[in-house]
GROMACS .gro file of C-alpha atoms in nm:
model
  491
    1MET     CA    1   2.621   3.023   0.280
    2ASP     CA    2   2.608   2.643   0.240
    3TRP     CA    3   2.307   2.640   0.010
    4VAL     CA    4   2.466   2.872  -0.246
    5SER     CA    5   2.596   2.619  -0.496
    6PRO     CA    6   2.569   2.599  -0.877
    7GLU     CA    7   2.313   2.319  -0.851
    8ASN     CA    8   2.094   2.504  -0.602
    9VAL     CA    9   2.112   2.829  -0.802
   10ILE     CA   10   2.004   2.645  -1.117
   11ALA     CA   11   1.722   2.476  -0.925
   12VAL     CA   12   1.594   2.806  -0.785
   13VAL     CA   13   1.620   2.986  -1.120
   14THR     CA   14   1.438   2.702  -1.294
   15ALA     CA   15   1.159   2.706  -1.038
   16LEU     CA   16   1.125   3.084  -1.068
   17LEU     CA   17   1.120   3.053  -1.446
   18GLY     CA   18   0.827   2.813  -1.421
   19VAL     CA   19   0.635   3.061  -1.205
   20VAL     CA   20   0.718   3.355  -1.434
   21VAL     CA   21   0.613   3.165  -1.748
   22THR     CA   22   0.284   3.065  -1.588
   23PHE     CA   23   0.212   3.420  -1.479
   24ALA     CA   24   0.313   3.565  -1.816
   25VAL     CA   25   0.086   3.330  -2.010
   26LEU     CA   26  -0.206   3.416  -1.784
   27VAL     CA   27  -0.142   3.790  -1.832
   28ILE     CA   28  -0.116   3.749  -2.208
   29GLU     CA   29  -0.430   3.540  -2.213
   30ARG     CA   30  -0.629   3.795  -2.010
   31ARG     CA   31  -0.475   4.132  -2.095
   32VAL     CA   32  -0.334   4.117  -2.448
   33PRO     CA   33  -0.593   4.152  -2.727
   34ARG     CA   34  -0.629   3.819  -2.904
   35ARG     CA   35  -0.600   3.791  -3.283
   36LYS     CA   36  -0.892   3.695  -3.502
   37ARG     CA   37  -0.818   3.363  -3.666
   38VAL     CA   38  -0.983   3.173  -3.948
   39GLY     CA   39  -0.860   2.819  -3.982
   40TYR     CA   40  -0.923   2.576  -4.264
   41ARG     CA   41  -0.841   2.218  -4.343
   42VAL     CA   42  -0.910   1.971  -4.623
   43GLN     CA   43  -1.121   1.686  -4.490
   44LEU     CA   44  -1.163   1.505  -4.822
   45ASP     CA   45  -0.968   1.513  -5.148
   46THR     CA   46  -1.028   1.203  -5.358
   47PRO     CA   47  -1.061   1.106  -5.729
   48VAL     CA   48  -1.417   1.020  -5.834
   49GLY     CA   49  -1.397   1.037  -6.216
   50ASP     CA   50  -1.513   0.683  -6.292
   51ARG     CA   51  -1.815   0.732  -6.068
   52VAL     CA   52  -1.944   1.065  -6.195
   53THR     CA   53  -1.882   1.042  -6.570
   54ARG     CA   54  -2.224   0.897  -6.635
   55LEU     CA   55  -2.387   1.178  -6.435
   56PHE     CA   56  -2.254   1.425  -6.689
   57ASN     CA   57  -2.372   1.244  -7.005
   58GLY     CA   58  -2.046   1.060  -7.049
   59ARG     CA   59  -1.828   1.369  -7.073
   60ASP     CA   60  -1.475   1.257  -7.144
   61ASP     CA   61  -1.326   1.546  -6.948
   62MET     CA   62  -1.479   1.411  -6.624
   63THR     CA   63  -1.255   1.108  -6.605
   64ASP     CA   64  -1.008   1.302  -6.390
   65ALA     CA   65  -1.275   1.445  -6.156
   66THR     CA   66  -1.189   1.490  -5.789
   67LEU     CA   67  -1.411   1.565  -5.490
   68VAL     CA   68  -1.293   1.801  -5.216
   69LEU     CA   69  -1.455   1.873  -4.876
   70LEU     CA   70  -1.320   2.185  -4.708
   71ARG     CA   71  -1.389   2.291  -4.345
   72ILE     CA   72  -1.355   2.659  -4.256
   73GLU     CA   73  -1.389   2.776  -3.892
   74ASN     CA   74  -1.319   3.046  -3.637
   75ASP     CA   75  -1.053   2.873  -3.424
   76GLY     CA   76  -0.950   3.185  -3.234
   77GLY     CA   77  -1.085   3.331  -2.913
   78VAL     CA   78  -1.253   3.640  -3.066
   79SER     CA   79  -1.569   3.670  -3.277
   80ILE     CA   80  -1.536   3.772  -3.642
   81GLY     CA   81  -1.796   4.007  -3.791
   82ARG     CA   82  -1.872   4.086  -4.156
   83GLU     CA   83  -1.698   4.420  -4.115
   84ASP     CA   84  -1.371   4.242  -4.028
   85TYR     CA   85  -1.320   4.125  -4.388
   86ASN     CA   86  -1.106   4.375  -4.576
   87GLN     CA   87  -1.253   4.307  -4.920
   88GLU     CA   88  -1.558   4.483  -5.051
   89SER     CA   89  -1.711   4.212  -5.267
   90HIS     CA   90  -1.660   3.897  -5.064
   91GLY     CA   91  -1.494   3.749  -4.758
   92LEU     CA   92  -1.259   3.458  -4.836
   93THR     CA   93  -1.110   3.318  -5.156
   94VAL     CA   94  -1.048   2.945  -5.209
   95ARG     CA   95  -0.795   2.858  -5.481
   96PHE     CA   96  -0.743   2.510  -5.633
   97THR     CA   97  -0.405   2.489  -5.809
   98HIS     CA   98  -0.412   2.300  -6.145
   99ARG     CA   99  -0.787   2.221  -6.113
  100ARG     CA  100  -1.110   2.367  -6.247
  101ILE     CA  101  -1.430   2.399  -6.048
  102GLU     CA  102  -1.736   2.224  -6.190
  103VAL     CA  103  -1.983   2.241  -5.900
  104ALA     CA  104  -1.958   2.391  -5.548
  105ALA     CA  105  -2.205   2.360  -5.263
  106ALA     CA  106  -2.216   2.497  -4.905
  107SER     CA  107  -2.294   2.278  -4.604
  108GLN     CA  108  -2.372   2.381  -4.242
  109ALA     CA  109  -2.330   2.742  -4.357
  110PRO     CA  110  -2.531   3.060  -4.278
  111PHE     CA  111  -2.556   3.120  -4.652
  112GLY     CA  112  -2.677   2.923  -4.952
  113SER     CA  113  -2.479   2.744  -5.221
  114ASP     CA  114  -2.597   3.006  -5.470
  115ASP     CA  115  -2.401   3.266  -5.273
  116LEU     CA  116  -2.075   3.092  -5.366
  117VAL     CA  117  -1.915   3.251  -5.673
  118ALA     CA  118  -1.708   2.998  -5.871
  119ASP     CA  119  -1.475   3.122  -6.143
  120GLY     CA  120  -1.229   2.879  -6.301
  121SER     CA  121  -1.014   2.755  -6.017
  122GLU     CA  122  -1.136   3.001  -5.749
  123ILE     CA  123  -1.439   3.024  -5.523
  124LYS     CA  124  -1.534   3.350  -5.360
  125ILE     CA  125  -1.710   3.301  -5.026
  126PRO     CA  126  -1.940   3.571  -4.893
  127LYS     CA  127  -1.861   3.758  -4.574
  128VAL     CA  128  -1.966   3.535  -4.284
  129ALA     CA  129  -1.993   3.631  -3.917
  130LEU     CA  130  -1.836   3.355  -3.704
  131ASN     CA  131  -1.827   3.321  -3.329
  132PRO     CA  132  -1.536   3.123  -3.176
  133GLY     CA  133  -1.585   2.757  -3.269
  134ASP     CA  134  -1.836   2.827  -3.552
  135PHE     CA  135  -1.763   2.657  -3.883
  136PHE     CA  136  -1.906   2.574  -4.226
  137LYS     CA  137  -1.810   2.336  -4.505
  138VAL     CA  138  -1.771   2.367  -4.882
  139LEU     CA  139  -1.806   2.063  -5.110
  140VAL     CA  140  -1.646   2.103  -5.453
  141LEU     CA  141  -1.638   1.883  -5.764
  142LEU     CA  142  -1.328   1.958  -5.975
  143THR     CA  143  -1.167   1.845  -6.297
  144GLY     CA  144  -0.812   1.863  -6.421
  145GLY     CA  145  -0.515   1.813  -6.199
  146GLU     CA  146  -0.495   1.542  -5.936
  147ALA     CA  147  -0.614   1.476  -5.584
  148GLY     CA  148  -0.362   1.630  -5.346
  149ASP     CA  149  -0.284   1.936  -5.555
  150GLU     CA  150  -0.246   2.251  -5.347
  151ILE     CA  151  -0.556   2.416  -5.199
  152THR     CA  152  -0.535   2.756  -5.028
  153VAL     CA  153  -0.778   2.987  -4.853
  154THR     CA  154  -0.694   3.356  -4.836
  155GLY     CA  155  -0.861   3.672  -4.727
  156PRO     CA  156  -0.736   3.977  -4.541
  157ILE     CA  157  -0.893   3.994  -4.194
  158ARG     CA  158  -0.857   4.293  -3.966
  159ASP     CA  159  -0.635   4.216  -3.663
  160GLY     CA  160  -0.598   3.859  -3.774
  161GLY     CA  161  -0.545   3.617  -4.056
  162VAL     CA  162  -0.617   3.284  -4.223
  163HIS     CA  163  -0.413   2.970  -4.159
  164VAL     CA  164  -0.419   2.596  -4.210
  165ASN     CA  165  -0.520   2.406  -3.896
  166HIS     CA  166  -0.527   2.039  -3.807
  167SER     CA  167  -0.749   1.819  -3.597
  168ALA     CA  168  -0.695   1.473  -3.451
  169THR     CA  169  -1.050   1.458  -3.324
  170PHE     CA  170  -1.395   1.441  -3.479
  171ASP     CA  171  -1.507   1.760  -3.646
  172ASP     CA  172  -1.753   1.873  -3.383
  173LYS     CA  173  -1.532   1.794  -3.079
  174PRO     CA  174  -1.337   2.098  -2.952
  175PRO     CA  175  -0.980   2.061  -2.825
  176THR     CA  176  -0.953   1.947  -2.463
  177PHE     CA  177  -0.699   2.215  -2.363
  178SER     CA  178  -0.655   2.571  -2.481
  179ARG     CA  179  -0.331   2.681  -2.642
  180ALA     CA  180  -0.243   2.876  -2.327
  181ALA     CA  181  -0.296   2.569  -2.111
  182ARG     CA  182  -0.078   2.360  -2.340
  183ARG     CA  183   0.200   2.618  -2.328
  184VAL     CA  184   0.190   2.637  -1.949
  185THR     CA  185   0.194   2.257  -1.923
  186ILE     CA  186   0.494   2.229  -2.153
  187ALA     CA  187   0.685   2.500  -1.964
  188LEU     CA  188   0.617   2.351  -1.622
  189THR     CA  189   0.703   2.001  -1.744
  190ALA     CA  190   1.036   2.129  -1.869
  191CYS     CA  191   1.103   2.286  -1.527
  192VAL     CA  192   1.019   1.962  -1.344
  193ILE     CA  193   1.240   1.757  -1.576
  194THR     CA  194   1.527   2.001  -1.524
  195LEU     CA  195   1.493   1.985  -1.146
  196ALA     CA  196   1.478   1.604  -1.153
  197ALA     CA  197   1.790   1.592  -1.370
  198ILE     CA  198   1.973   1.813  -1.121
  199ILE     CA  199   1.881   1.578  -0.837
  200VAL     CA  200   1.984   1.267  -1.030
  201ILE     CA  201   2.320   1.391  -1.153
  202ARG     CA  202   2.436   1.534  -0.823
  203ASP     CA  203   2.696   1.302  -0.670
  204ASP     CA  204   2.745   1.477  -0.335
  205VAL     CA  205   2.402   1.496  -0.181
  206PRO     CA  206   2.420   1.589   0.188
  207PRO     CA  207   2.235   1.366   0.435
  208PRO     CA  208   1.887   1.469   0.550
  209ILE     CA  209   1.859   1.714   0.839
  210GLY     CA  210   1.952   1.542   1.166
  211CYS     CA  211   2.154   1.266   0.999
  212ALA     CA  212   2.527   1.207   1.029
  213ARG     CA  213   2.784   1.001   0.843
  214GLY     CA  214   3.037   0.760   0.984
  215THR     CA  215   3.052   0.430   1.172
  216LEU     CA  216   2.886   0.354   1.506
  217VAL     CA  217   2.883   0.040   1.719
  218VAL     CA  218   2.590  -0.031   1.951
  219THR     CA  219   2.648  -0.291   2.223
  220GLY     CA  220   2.499  -0.400   2.555
  221SER     CA  221   2.157  -0.548   2.616
  222THR     CA  222   2.070  -0.865   2.425
  223ALA     CA  223   1.710  -0.815   2.538
  224PHE     CA  224   1.694  -0.490   2.341
  225GLU     CA  225   1.900  -0.627   2.051
  226PRO     CA  226   1.604  -0.696   1.815
  227VAL     CA  227   1.494  -0.334   1.852
  228LEU     CA  228   1.846  -0.203   1.795
  229LYS     CA  229   1.897  -0.408   1.480
  230ASP     CA  230   1.574  -0.281   1.324
  231VAL     CA  231   1.643   0.080   1.423
  232ALA     CA  232   2.001   0.057   1.290
  233LYS     CA  233   1.873  -0.075   0.957
  234GLN     CA  234   1.613   0.199   0.930
  235TYR     CA  235   1.863   0.471   1.026
  236GLU     CA  236   2.105   0.354   0.756
  237HIS     CA  237   1.820   0.368   0.505
  238ASP     CA  238   1.710   0.717   0.609
  239CYS     CA  239   2.065   0.851   0.652
  240PRO     CA  240   2.293   0.739   0.366
  241GLY     CA  241   2.658   0.736   0.459
  242ALA     CA  242   2.605   0.596   0.809
  243THR     CA  243   2.695   0.242   0.920
  244VAL     CA  244   2.550   0.122   1.251
  245THR     CA  245   2.666  -0.219   1.377
  246VAL     CA  246   2.484  -0.394   1.663
  247ASP     CA  247   2.712  -0.617   1.872
  248ALA     CA  248   2.526  -0.709   2.192
  249HIS     CA  249   2.674  -0.926   2.469
  250GLY     CA  250   2.471  -0.823   2.771
  251SER     CA  251   2.414  -0.502   2.966
  252ALA     CA  252   2.706  -0.538   3.207
  253ALA     CA  253   2.948  -0.640   2.933
  254GLY     CA  254   2.841  -0.337   2.728
  255ILE     CA  255   2.898  -0.097   3.017
  256ARG     CA  256   3.248  -0.238   3.077
  257ARG     CA  257   3.336  -0.219   2.707
  258LEU     CA  258   3.228   0.143   2.685
  259ALA     CA  259   3.425   0.236   2.996
  260GLU     CA  260   3.739   0.061   2.869
  261GLN     CA  261   3.729   0.219   2.521
  262GLY     CA  262   3.647   0.562   2.660
  263GLY     CA  263   3.935   0.543   2.904
  264GLN     CA  264   4.179   0.430   2.635
  265GLN     CA  265   4.092   0.711   2.395
  266GLY     CA  266   4.113   0.973   2.670
  267LYS     CA  267   4.177   1.317   2.523
  268ASP     CA  268   4.145   1.189   2.167
  269GLY     CA  269   3.769   1.210   2.203
  270ALA     CA  270   3.477   0.985   2.283
  271PRO     CA  271   3.444   0.654   2.100
  272GLU     CA  272   3.159   0.612   1.853
  273LEU     CA  273   3.007   0.352   2.083
  274VAL     CA  274   2.671   0.329   2.259
  275ALA     CA  275   2.592   0.074   2.531
  276LEU     CA  276   2.232  -0.020   2.606
  277SER     CA  277   2.152  -0.138   2.957
  278ASP     CA  278   1.841  -0.290   3.112
  279GLY     CA  279   1.823  -0.056   3.408
  280PRO     CA  280   2.077   0.191   3.546
  281LYS     CA  281   2.452   0.124   3.531
  282PRO     CA  282   2.640   0.005   3.840
  283ASP     CA  283   2.830   0.253   4.054
  284GLY     CA  284   3.185   0.340   3.962
  285TYR     CA  285   3.144   0.474   3.608
  286PRO     CA  286   3.115   0.853   3.649
  287GLN     CA  287   3.215   0.929   3.287
  288LEU     CA  288   2.920   0.735   3.143
  289LYS     CA  289   2.619   0.953   3.068
  290ASP     CA  290   2.273   0.801   3.035
  291SER     CA  291   1.982   0.871   2.803
  292PRO     CA  292   1.652   0.700   2.892
  293VAL     CA  293   1.524   0.534   2.577
  294ALA     CA  294   1.225   0.315   2.656
  295VAL     CA  295   1.035   0.126   2.920
  296SER     CA  296   1.098  -0.243   2.856
  297LEU     CA  297   0.865  -0.519   2.968
  298PHE     CA  298   0.989  -0.867   3.053
  299THR     CA  299   0.808  -1.194   3.106
  300LEU     CA  300   0.855  -1.539   3.254
  301VAL     CA  301   0.823  -1.825   3.005
  302VAL     CA  302   0.753  -2.189   3.082
  303ASN     CA  303   0.760  -2.512   2.880
  304ASP     CA  304   0.420  -2.612   2.742
  305ARG     CA  305   0.433  -2.941   2.938
  306VAL     CA  306   0.350  -2.722   3.239
  307PRO     CA  307  -0.007  -2.600   3.178
  308LEU     CA  308   0.006  -2.327   3.445
  309ASP     CA  309  -0.008  -1.973   3.308
  310ASP     CA  310  -0.018  -1.765   3.628
  311LEU     CA  311   0.208  -1.759   3.935
  312THR     CA  312   0.196  -1.541   4.240
  313LEU     CA  313   0.499  -1.336   4.328
  314GLU     CA  314   0.553  -1.558   4.631
  315ASN     CA  315   0.535  -1.874   4.417
  316ILE     CA  316   0.808  -1.735   4.190
  317ARG     CA  317   1.032  -1.651   4.484
  318ALA     CA  318   0.975  -1.996   4.636
  319LEU     CA  319   1.074  -2.162   4.308
  320TYR     CA  320   1.400  -1.966   4.295
  321ARG     CA  321   1.477  -2.027   4.664
  322GLY     CA  322   1.448  -2.398   4.601
  323ASP     CA  323   1.143  -2.437   4.827
  324ILE     CA  324   0.946  -2.581   4.533
  325THR     CA  325   1.131  -2.833   4.317
  326ASN     CA  326   0.842  -3.011   4.143
  327TRP     CA  327   0.554  -2.856   3.952
  328ARG     CA  328   0.298  -3.084   4.118
  329THR     CA  329   0.336  -2.871   4.432
  330LEU     CA  330   0.165  -2.590   4.244
  331GLY     CA  331  -0.100  -2.814   4.084
  332GLY     CA  332   0.105  -2.887   3.774
  333PRO     CA  333   0.243  -3.213   3.630
  334ASP     CA  334   0.494  -3.438   3.802
  335LEU     CA  335   0.799  -3.270   3.649
  336PRO     CA  336   1.111  -3.133   3.818
  337VAL     CA  337   1.151  -2.756   3.814
  338ARG     CA  338   1.441  -2.653   3.591
  339LEU     CA  339   1.542  -2.288   3.611
  340VAL     CA  340   1.697  -2.153   3.289
  341SER     CA  341   1.866  -1.823   3.372
  342ARG     CA  342   2.098  -1.566   3.215
  343ASP     CA  343   2.460  -1.513   3.308
  344ALA     CA  344   2.596  -1.236   3.532
  345ASN     CA  345   2.635  -0.993   3.237
  346SER     CA  346   2.264  -0.991   3.170
  347GLY     CA  347   2.055  -0.685   3.244
  348THR     CA  348   1.744  -0.900   3.207
  349ARG     CA  349   1.867  -1.114   3.499
  350GLU     CA  350   1.959  -0.807   3.707
  351VAL     CA  351   1.610  -0.661   3.655
  352PHE     CA  352   1.452  -0.996   3.746
  353GLN     CA  353   1.650  -1.017   4.069
  354ARG     CA  354   1.576  -0.657   4.169
  355ARG     CA  355   1.214  -0.621   4.053
  356VAL     CA  356   1.075  -0.974   4.105
  357LEU     CA  357   1.290  -1.180   4.343
  358GLY     CA  358   1.412  -0.903   4.568
  359ARG     CA  359   1.740  -1.095   4.601
  360ASN     CA  360   2.003  -1.271   4.391
  361GLU     CA  361   1.928  -1.597   4.215
  362PRO     CA  362   2.074  -1.913   4.367
  363ALA     CA  363   2.407  -2.046   4.250
  364ASN     CA  364   2.442  -2.225   3.919
  365SER     CA  365   2.393  -2.598   3.974
  366SER     CA  366   2.379  -2.743   3.621
  367ARG     CA  367   2.574  -2.711   3.299
  368ASN     CA  368   2.318  -2.883   3.073
  369CYS     CA  369   2.004  -2.740   3.240
  370SER     CA  370   1.868  -3.093   3.276
  371ALA     CA  371   2.045  -3.249   3.577
  372LYS     CA  372   2.228  -3.121   3.885
  373ASP     CA  373   2.606  -3.104   3.884
  374ASP     CA  374   2.594  -3.006   4.250
  375PRO     CA  375   2.409  -3.276   4.448
  376GLU     CA  376   2.359  -3.040   4.742
  377ALA     CA  377   2.184  -2.774   4.537
  378LEU     CA  378   1.818  -2.730   4.619
  379VAL     CA  379   1.703  -2.674   4.259
  380ILE     CA  380   1.828  -2.739   3.905
  381ARG     CA  381   1.952  -2.407   3.767
  382CYS     CA  382   2.169  -2.324   3.463
  383GLU     CA  383   2.300  -2.004   3.308
  384LEU     CA  384   2.307  -1.914   2.938
  385ASP     CA  385   2.466  -1.627   2.748
  386ARG     CA  386   2.181  -1.503   2.530
  387THR     CA  387   1.805  -1.460   2.529
  388ASP     CA  388   1.768  -1.682   2.222
  389GLN     CA  389   1.946  -1.964   2.405
  390VAL     CA  390   1.707  -1.929   2.698
  391LEU     CA  391   1.404  -1.951   2.468
  392SER     CA  392   1.527  -2.256   2.277
  393THR     CA  393   1.623  -2.439   2.601
  394VAL     CA  394   1.287  -2.371   2.769
  395THR     CA  395   1.114  -2.493   2.454
  396ALA     CA  396   1.309  -2.820   2.447
  397LEU     CA  397   1.322  -2.904   2.819
  398PRO     CA  398   1.006  -3.029   3.002
  399GLY     CA  399   0.950  -2.844   3.329
  400ALA     CA  400   1.182  -2.555   3.231
  401LEU     CA  401   1.113  -2.200   3.351
  402GLY     CA  402   1.301  -1.895   3.224
  403TYR     CA  403   1.266  -1.524   3.157
  404THR     CA  404   1.304  -1.293   2.859
  405GLU     CA  405   1.213  -0.948   2.734
  406LEU     CA  406   0.863  -0.911   2.594
  407ARG     CA  407   0.874  -0.976   2.220
  408ASN     CA  408   0.572  -0.881   2.017
  409GLY     CA  409   0.451  -1.123   1.754
  410SER     CA  410   0.514  -1.494   1.750
  411HIS     CA  411   0.729  -1.677   2.005
  412PRO     CA  412   0.888  -2.022   1.972
  413LYS     CA  413   0.646  -2.313   1.978
  414GLY     CA  414   0.672  -2.522   2.292
  415LEU     CA  415   0.655  -2.245   2.554
  416HIS     CA  416   0.413  -1.983   2.679
  417ARG     CA  417   0.424  -1.666   2.886
  418MET     CA  418   0.344  -1.665   3.256
  419ALA     CA  419   0.133  -1.399   3.429
  420VAL     CA  420   0.240  -1.263   3.769
  421ASP     CA  421  -0.038  -1.223   4.027
  422GLY     CA  422  -0.288  -1.226   3.742
  423ARG     CA  423  -0.113  -0.943   3.558
  424ARG     CA  424   0.038  -0.980   3.215
  425PRO     CA  425   0.297  -0.756   3.049
  426ASP     CA  426   0.107  -0.495   2.846
  427VAL     CA  427   0.243  -0.162   2.724
  428ALA     CA  428  -0.110  -0.016   2.730
  429GLU     CA  429  -0.131  -0.077   3.107
  430LEU     CA  430   0.206   0.070   3.198
  431GLY     CA  431   0.170   0.329   3.471
  432SER     CA  432  -0.151   0.180   3.609
  433SER     CA  433  -0.068  -0.190   3.642
  434PRO     CA  434   0.147  -0.319   3.933
  435TYR     CA  435   0.310  -0.573   3.700
  436PRO     CA  436   0.662  -0.584   3.850
  437TYR     CA  437   0.889  -0.720   3.576
  438ARG     CA  438   0.969  -0.401   3.385
  439GLU     CA  439   1.260  -0.162   3.363
  440ILE     CA  440   1.384   0.152   3.190
  441GLU     CA  441   1.622   0.093   2.902
  442TYR     CA  442   1.917   0.331   2.916
  443ALA     CA  443   2.162   0.423   2.641
  444TYR     CA  444   2.507   0.511   2.776
  445THR     CA  445   2.782   0.713   2.609
  446TRP     CA  446   3.132   0.819   2.717
  447GLU     CA  447   3.065   1.174   2.835
  448LEU     CA  448   2.799   1.368   2.648
  449PRO     CA  449   2.813   1.308   2.272
  450LYS     CA  450   2.916   1.604   2.057
  451PRO     CA  451   2.634   1.779   1.869
  452GLY     CA  452   2.630   1.667   1.507
  453SER     CA  453   2.813   1.341   1.583
  454LEU     CA  454   2.676   1.008   1.464
  455THR     CA  455   2.633   0.901   1.828
  456SER     CA  456   2.418   1.207   1.905
  457SER     CA  457   2.219   1.169   1.582
  458PHE     CA  458   2.149   0.799   1.635
  459LEU     CA  459   2.038   0.846   1.996
  460THR     CA  460   1.798   1.121   1.889
  461TYR     CA  461   1.663   0.897   1.614
  462LEU     CA  462   1.624   0.604   1.854
  463GLY     CA  463   1.455   0.793   2.133
  464ARG     CA  464   1.265   1.073   1.963
  465GLY     CA  465   1.276   1.023   1.588
  466GLY     CA  466   1.179   0.750   1.344
  467GLY     CA  467   1.302   0.480   1.580
  468GLN     CA  468   1.004   0.534   1.812
  469ASP     CA  469   0.775   0.335   1.584
  470VAL     CA  470   1.022   0.045   1.588
  471VAL     CA  471   1.041   0.057   1.970
  472LEU     CA  472   0.661   0.047   1.994
  473GLY     CA  473   0.641  -0.230   1.737
  474HIS     CA  474   0.860  -0.452   1.954
  475GLY     CA  475   0.639  -0.406   2.261
  476HIS     CA  476   0.831  -0.129   2.440
  477LEU     CA  477   0.718   0.220   2.541
  478PRO     CA  478   0.939   0.509   2.419
  479CYS     CA  479   1.041   0.743   2.701
  480ALA     CA  480   0.968   1.043   2.477
  481THR     CA  481   0.592   0.971   2.477
  482PRO     CA  482   0.373   1.146   2.738
  483LYS     CA  483   0.322   0.824   2.936
  484GLY     CA  484   0.685   0.727   2.892
  485LEU     CA  485   0.803   1.065   3.024
  486ARG     CA  486   0.613   1.011   3.348
  487ILE     CA  487   0.753   0.660   3.401
  488CYS     CA  488   1.109   0.731   3.287
  489GLY     CA  489   1.120   1.053   3.488
  490ALA     CA  490   1.019   0.867   3.803
  491GLY     CA  491   1.301   0.613   3.746
   0.00000   0.00000   0.00000
């Protein structure tokens, strides 16, 4: 099985270990009897000889006096009763190495200072019942020795013991986390760090599910090129090891390129090549298989010197027949009509002719889009290779009219979109609006792509996967959406 690898086994074992440790700590915490614990710590141990000598009538032996404050507490999870001390006469014994006790007093204790029995360097503390968290303090004045000399607290306790503890907080503030919680946290943190290290050091990580490695070229429609470039970039990001190059030269040119490369490779397999076309392919290419990708909207654009923003379908056809050659005929300025069109490879042009004009555009009559080269032509009309060239020419040329795919966001300054019969291109109105200038965007491959191939993976990503958001963001409707399925299914 593919997943059985040393790295995956380690990852699974580490994860299971984290679960087992957590469960074990909880069982121990709840089921195993907890030990009775008395903790103590020295909160103050400082020389005070020069300050207390006069309090003892100038005794010379007080010059080395030290003052000690000792905190004793129940820091376990079980109460301690008087019967839990295994000594008959007293509970705990405090021993000060190298020092002699002069005075001892109890503070915050359930007994009085007189109950403390001081003898030389030891204090015997009475048996004290302590609930978890209860504590008391003992203040001791000592002579001999030095501050910092060893201090110990002993006392046999049934099912428990006495130990030194430490606190980084104020005396009366309990710890934020229990010992069990700290142990679980440490264990789980170690598991997470181990898993992260496994992920980082692995140098052969397979691509995510649905991804493929290799090199793919996407050609065809220049109208759909902005979408393809963004989808290709996102696919490469989501699927490491894949390179997708967009090389668009028009729908017809893309179809021909795919057919030529597919025919040349023959039995060697299908080329890693996808051709996008605005509308269905021409007849005569039986080996090319289509995949509907999106419903694309197109729009007419006009130079801003022409203030009109709506034309009837008949007006548009009259302009392209050459019946109207000056914008003043339609109530616009006295400017000649200049038609800026795409070349014969363009799917955008083919859709315009079929969906809007109902016939072919007139012959090319100008090379510079500004003046006629053919004096007998009825209207000034030029042809350009790319959508971007159409947009820049319409922007720069007064009276120019052209067409392009709908591009969301900003468009070049100097031109504006034209409505058709009062309808504007709007993805939200697709299916209910009679706006005519729209078409299905098809992706063509040589035969059906093999499952698991980069071609198959990219097409799935473009039409049904993460590429759908990019398609929508550019103003197109993915065919895989409910509305798109109805439109793309109807053709």
